[in-house]
Amino acid sequence: GEDVEQSLFLSVREGDSSVINCTYTDSSSTYLYWYKQEPGAGLQLLTYIFSNMDMKQDQRLTVLLNKKDKHLSLRIADTQTGDSAIYFCAERTGNTPLVFGKGTRLSVIA
Amino acid sequence: GAVVSQHPSWVICKSGTSVKIECRSLDFQATTMFWYRQFPKQSLMLMATSNEGSKATYEQGVEKDKFLINHASLTLSTLTVTSAHPEDSSFYICSASGDTPYEQYFGPGTRLTVT
């Protein structure tokens, strides 16, 4: 079946950029997502990108998609302590349910 | 983004009792709702998908008689954990999508503890 892989941990200093990487196996993925989960909370949709796009930027967030390599990344510019959370990569094809990665725990050091 | 609420935020119940969790889409009509379960420090596990007015589709390994899902309206879905056991203790999260199916919004989650 489909698989989404992410590194489990990332630690950055406040003010630096964070880059969280994700790979997926389903070449027919239509939409790719980044969600943020803070402790004890649900998932917050940060951004999503269609598979026919290479890049999407939204304020401090930049999503890059390399469809050939099935690689998705999320760059957070000027990372703040409030960005500390778990970030989930997810993909879906058409109306199928989301397939999630295991999440990357981002720790921001002041 | 769209708002999805869940109630209660947390619940403690005794083994053998049933617990109902509500999921509401507050500012859009949710044609499809999803129920997930999340164990500590793990990813989300999809339990079932439900479309308004029809029976839920359960993922393999999820007991439909134990986890009853009702999606009676375009703004409300409920998950009832019947005859709860301690191993049912978990974080249950619902999500919903509407006319733009690629936009899927999540509720804040319900922490269930069965003693």
CSV table of C-alpha atoms in Angstrom, one decimal:
chain,number,residue,atom,x,y,z
A,1,GLY,CA,0.0,0.0,0.0
A,2,GLU,CA,0.9,3.6,0.1
A,3,ASP,CA,3.6,4.7,2.4
A,4,VAL,CA,4.8,8.1,3.7
A,5,GLU,CA,8.1,8.5,5.4
A,6,GLN,CA,9.5,11.3,7.6
A,7,SER,CA,12.4,11.7,9.8
A,8,LEU,CA,11.3,11.6,13.4
A,9,PHE,CA,13.2,14.5,15.0
A,10,LEU,CA,14.5,17.9,14.0
A,11,SER,CA,16.1,20.5,16.3
A,12,VAL,CA,16.8,24.1,15.2
A,13,ARG,CA,17.8,27.4,16.8
A,14,GLU,CA,15.3,30.2,17.1
A,15,GLY,CA,15.6,32.4,14.0
A,16,ASP,CA,17.0,29.8,11.8
A,17,SER,CA,15.1,28.1,9.0
A,18,SER,CA,13.7,24.6,9.5
A,19,VAL,CA,13.3,22.1,6.7
A,20,ILE,CA,11.2,19.0,7.3
A,21,ASN,CA,11.4,16.3,4.6
A,22,CYS,CA,8.9,13.7,3.5
A,23,THR,CA,8.9,10.9,0.9
A,24,TYR,CA,6.0,9.0,-0.4
A,25,THR,CA,5.5,6.0,-2.6
A,26,ASP,CA,2.2,6.5,-4.4
A,27,SER,CA,3.0,8.1,-7.8
A,28,SER,CA,-0.7,8.8,-8.4
A,29,SER,CA,-0.9,11.1,-5.3
A,30,THR,CA,-3.0,14.0,-6.1
A,31,TYR,CA,-2.7,16.2,-3.1
A,32,LEU,CA,0.1,16.5,-0.5
A,33,TYR,CA,-0.4,18.1,2.9
A,34,TRP,CA,1.4,19.4,5.9
A,35,TYR,CA,-0.3,19.4,9.3
A,36,LYS,CA,0.9,20.7,12.6
A,37,GLN,CA,0.0,19.1,15.9
A,38,GLU,CA,0.7,20.8,19.2
A,39,PRO,CA,0.7,18.7,22.5
A,40,GLY,CA,-2.8,17.4,23.4
A,41,ALA,CA,-4.4,19.0,20.4
A,42,GLY,CA,-5.8,18.0,17.0
A,43,LEU,CA,-4.2,18.6,13.7
A,44,GLN,CA,-4.0,22.0,12.1
A,45,LEU,CA,-3.9,22.2,8.3
A,46,LEU,CA,-0.9,24.3,7.5
A,47,THR,CA,-0.8,24.0,3.8
A,48,TYR,CA,-1.3,21.7,0.9
A,49,ILE,CA,0.0,21.4,-2.7
A,50,PHE,CA,-1.5,19.8,-5.8
A,51,SER,CA,0.7,17.3,-7.5
A,52,ASN,CA,1.0,19.5,-10.6
A,53,MET,CA,2.7,22.2,-8.6
A,54,ASP,CA,6.4,22.5,-7.8
A,55,MET,CA,6.2,25.1,-5.1
A,56,LYS,CA,3.8,26.9,-2.9
A,57,GLN,CA,4.7,29.7,-0.5
A,58,ASP,CA,2.5,31.1,2.3
A,59,GLN,CA,4.1,33.7,4.6
A,60,ARG,CA,6.9,31.9,6.4
A,61,LEU,CA,6.0,28.5,4.9
A,62,THR,CA,7.4,27.2,1.6
A,63,VAL,CA,6.5,23.8,0.3
A,64,LEU,CA,8.6,22.2,-2.4
A,65,LEU,CA,7.5,19.1,-4.4
A,66,ASN,CA,9.8,17.0,-6.5
A,67,LYS,CA,7.3,14.6,-8.1
A,68,LYS,CA,10.0,12.7,-9.9
A,69,ASP,CA,11.7,11.7,-6.6
A,70,LYS,CA,8.4,11.7,-4.7
A,71,HIS,CA,9.9,14.1,-2.2
A,72,LEU,CA,8.0,16.8,-0.3
A,73,SER,CA,9.6,19.4,2.0
A,74,LEU,CA,8.3,22.1,4.3
A,75,ARG,CA,10.6,25.1,5.0
A,76,ILE,CA,9.7,27.3,7.9
A,77,ALA,CA,11.6,30.6,7.8
A,78,ASP,CA,12.6,32.4,11.0
A,79,THR,CA,11.6,29.5,13.2
A,80,GLN,CA,10.1,30.6,16.5
A,81,THR,CA,9.6,28.7,19.8
A,82,GLY,CA,5.8,28.6,19.0
A,83,ASP,CA,6.7,26.5,16.0
A,84,SER,CA,7.7,23.6,18.2
A,85,ALA,CA,5.3,20.8,17.5
A,86,ILE,CA,4.9,17.6,15.5
A,87,TYR,CA,4.6,18.1,11.7
A,88,PHE,CA,2.8,15.4,9.7
A,89,CYS,CA,3.1,14.9,6.0
A,90,ALA,CA,0.1,13.3,4.3
A,91,GLU,CA,-0.9,12.4,0.8
A,92,ARG,CA,-4.1,11.4,-0.9
A,93,THR,CA,-5.2,10.3,-4.3
A,94,GLY,CA,-8.6,11.7,-5.4
A,95,ASN,CA,-11.1,11.2,-2.6
A,96,THR,CA,-9.3,8.4,-0.9
A,97,PRO,CA,-8.5,8.9,2.8
A,98,LEU,CA,-5.3,10.7,3.8
A,99,VAL,CA,-2.2,8.6,4.4
A,100,PHE,CA,0.0,10.1,7.1
A,101,GLY,CA,3.6,9.9,7.9
A,102,LYS,CA,4.7,9.2,11.5
A,103,GLY,CA,5.4,12.9,12.1
A,104,THR,CA,8.5,14.9,12.7
A,105,ARG,CA,9.0,16.4,16.1
A,106,LEU,CA,10.4,19.9,15.7
A,107,SER,CA,12.2,21.4,18.7
A,108,VAL,CA,13.1,25.0,18.6
A,109,ILE,CA,16.0,26.1,20.9
A,110,ALA,CA,15.9,29.6,22.2
B,1,GLY,CA,-9.6,27.5,7.7
B,2,ALA,CA,-12.8,25.7,8.6
B,3,VAL,CA,-13.6,24.8,12.2
B,4,VAL,CA,-14.3,21.4,13.5
B,5,SER,CA,-15.2,20.9,17.1
B,6,GLN,CA,-15.3,17.8,19.3
B,7,HIS,CA,-17.1,17.1,22.5
B,8,PRO,CA,-16.0,16.2,25.1
B,9,SER,CA,-12.3,17.1,25.1
B,10,TRP,CA,-11.6,14.4,27.6
B,11,VAL,CA,-13.6,11.7,29.3
B,12,ILE,CA,-12.9,9.0,31.9
B,13,CYS,CA,-15.2,6.1,32.1
B,14,LYS,CA,-15.4,2.7,33.8
B,15,SER,CA,-14.7,-0.5,32.0
B,16,GLY,CA,-17.9,-1.9,30.4
B,17,THR,CA,-19.6,1.4,29.9
B,18,SER,CA,-20.2,3.2,26.6
B,19,VAL,CA,-19.0,6.6,25.6
B,20,LYS,CA,-20.2,8.9,22.9
B,21,ILE,CA,-18.0,11.5,21.2
B,22,GLU,CA,-19.5,14.2,19.0
B,23,CYS,CA,-17.8,15.8,16.0
B,24,ARG,CA,-19.3,19.0,14.5
B,25,SER,CA,-18.4,21.1,11.5
B,26,LEU,CA,-19.2,24.6,12.6
B,27,ASP,CA,-19.0,26.7,9.5
B,28,PHE,CA,-19.3,24.3,6.6
B,29,GLN,CA,-21.3,21.3,5.5
B,30,ALA,CA,-19.2,18.1,6.0
B,31,THR,CA,-20.2,15.6,3.3
B,32,THR,CA,-17.5,13.3,4.6
B,33,MET,CA,-16.2,12.7,8.1
B,34,PHE,CA,-13.3,10.6,9.2
B,35,TRP,CA,-12.5,9.1,12.6
B,36,TYR,CA,-8.9,8.5,13.7
B,37,ARG,CA,-7.3,7.1,16.7
B,38,GLN,CA,-3.8,8.2,17.9
B,39,PHE,CA,-1.6,6.4,20.4
B,40,PRO,CA,1.0,8.4,22.3
B,41,LYS,CA,3.9,9.5,20.0
B,42,GLN,CA,2.4,7.8,17.0
B,43,SER,CA,0.7,8.8,13.8
B,44,LEU,CA,-3.0,8.8,13.2
B,45,MET,CA,-4.7,5.5,12.4
B,46,LEU,CA,-7.9,5.9,10.3
B,47,MET,CA,-10.7,4.0,11.8
B,48,ALA,CA,-13.6,4.7,9.5
B,49,THR,CA,-15.0,7.1,6.9
B,50,SER,CA,-18.6,8.2,6.8
B,51,ASN,CA,-20.7,10.0,4.4
B,52,GLU,CA,-23.8,11.8,5.5
B,53,GLY,CA,-26.8,9.6,5.5
B,54,SER,CA,-25.0,6.4,4.7
B,55,LYS,CA,-23.3,3.7,6.7
B,56,ALA,CA,-19.6,4.2,7.7
B,57,THR,CA,-16.8,2.3,5.9
B,58,TYR,CA,-14.5,0.8,8.5
B,59,GLU,CA,-10.8,0.1,8.0
B,60,GLN,CA,-9.6,-3.4,8.3
B,61,GLY,CA,-9.3,-4.5,11.9
B,62,VAL,CA,-11.7,-2.0,13.3
B,63,GLU,CA,-14.7,-3.6,14.9
B,64,LYS,CA,-17.8,-1.9,13.6
B,65,ASP,CA,-20.0,-3.2,16.5
B,66,LYS,CA,-17.6,-1.8,19.0
B,67,PHE,CA,-17.1,1.6,17.4
B,68,LEU,CA,-20.5,2.8,16.3
B,69,ILE,CA,-20.4,5.7,13.9
B,70,ASN,CA,-23.4,7.8,13.0
B,71,HIS,CA,-23.3,10.7,10.5
B,72,ALA,CA,-26.9,11.8,10.6
B,73,SER,CA,-26.5,15.3,9.3
B,74,LEU,CA,-24.1,17.4,7.3
B,75,THR,CA,-22.7,19.0,10.5
B,76,LEU,CA,-22.6,16.2,13.0
B,77,SER,CA,-21.0,12.8,13.3
B,78,THR,CA,-20.8,10.7,16.5
B,79,LEU,CA,-18.5,7.9,17.5
B,80,THR,CA,-19.8,5.6,20.3
B,81,VAL,CA,-17.3,3.3,22.0
B,82,THR,CA,-19.4,0.5,23.3
B,83,SER,CA,-18.4,-1.7,26.3
B,84,ALA,CA,-15.2,0.2,26.7
B,85,HIS,CA,-12.0,-1.6,27.9
B,86,PRO,CA,-8.8,-0.1,29.1
B,87,GLU,CA,-7.1,-0.9,25.8
B,88,ASP,CA,-9.6,1.5,24.1
B,89,SER,CA,-8.0,4.4,26.0
B,90,SER,CA,-6.6,6.6,23.3
B,91,PHE,CA,-6.8,10.0,21.6
B,92,TYR,CA,-9.7,10.1,19.1
B,93,ILE,CA,-9.7,12.7,16.4
B,94,CYS,CA,-12.4,13.4,13.9
B,95,SER,CA,-11.9,15.3,10.6
B,96,ALA,CA,-14.3,16.6,8.0
B,97,SER,CA,-14.2,17.6,4.4
B,98,GLY,CA,-16.9,19.4,2.4
B,99,ASP,CA,-17.3,20.7,-1.1
B,100,THR,CA,-13.6,21.0,-1.6
B,101,PRO,CA,-12.7,17.4,-0.7
B,102,TYR,CA,-8.9,18.1,-0.8
B,103,GLU,CA,-9.4,20.4,2.2
B,104,GLN,CA,-9.7,18.2,5.3
B,105,TYR,CA,-10.0,19.8,8.7
B,106,PHE,CA,-9.4,18.2,12.0
B,107,GLY,CA,-11.1,18.5,15.4
B,108,PRO,CA,-9.1,19.1,18.6
B,109,GLY,CA,-9.4,15.5,19.6
B,110,THR,CA,-11.0,13.6,22.6
B,111,ARG,CA,-8.8,11.9,25.1
B,112,LEU,CA,-10.6,8.7,26.4
B,113,THR,CA,-9.4,7.0,29.5
B,114,VAL,CA,-11.0,3.7,30.5
B,115,THR,CA,-10.4,2.6,34.1
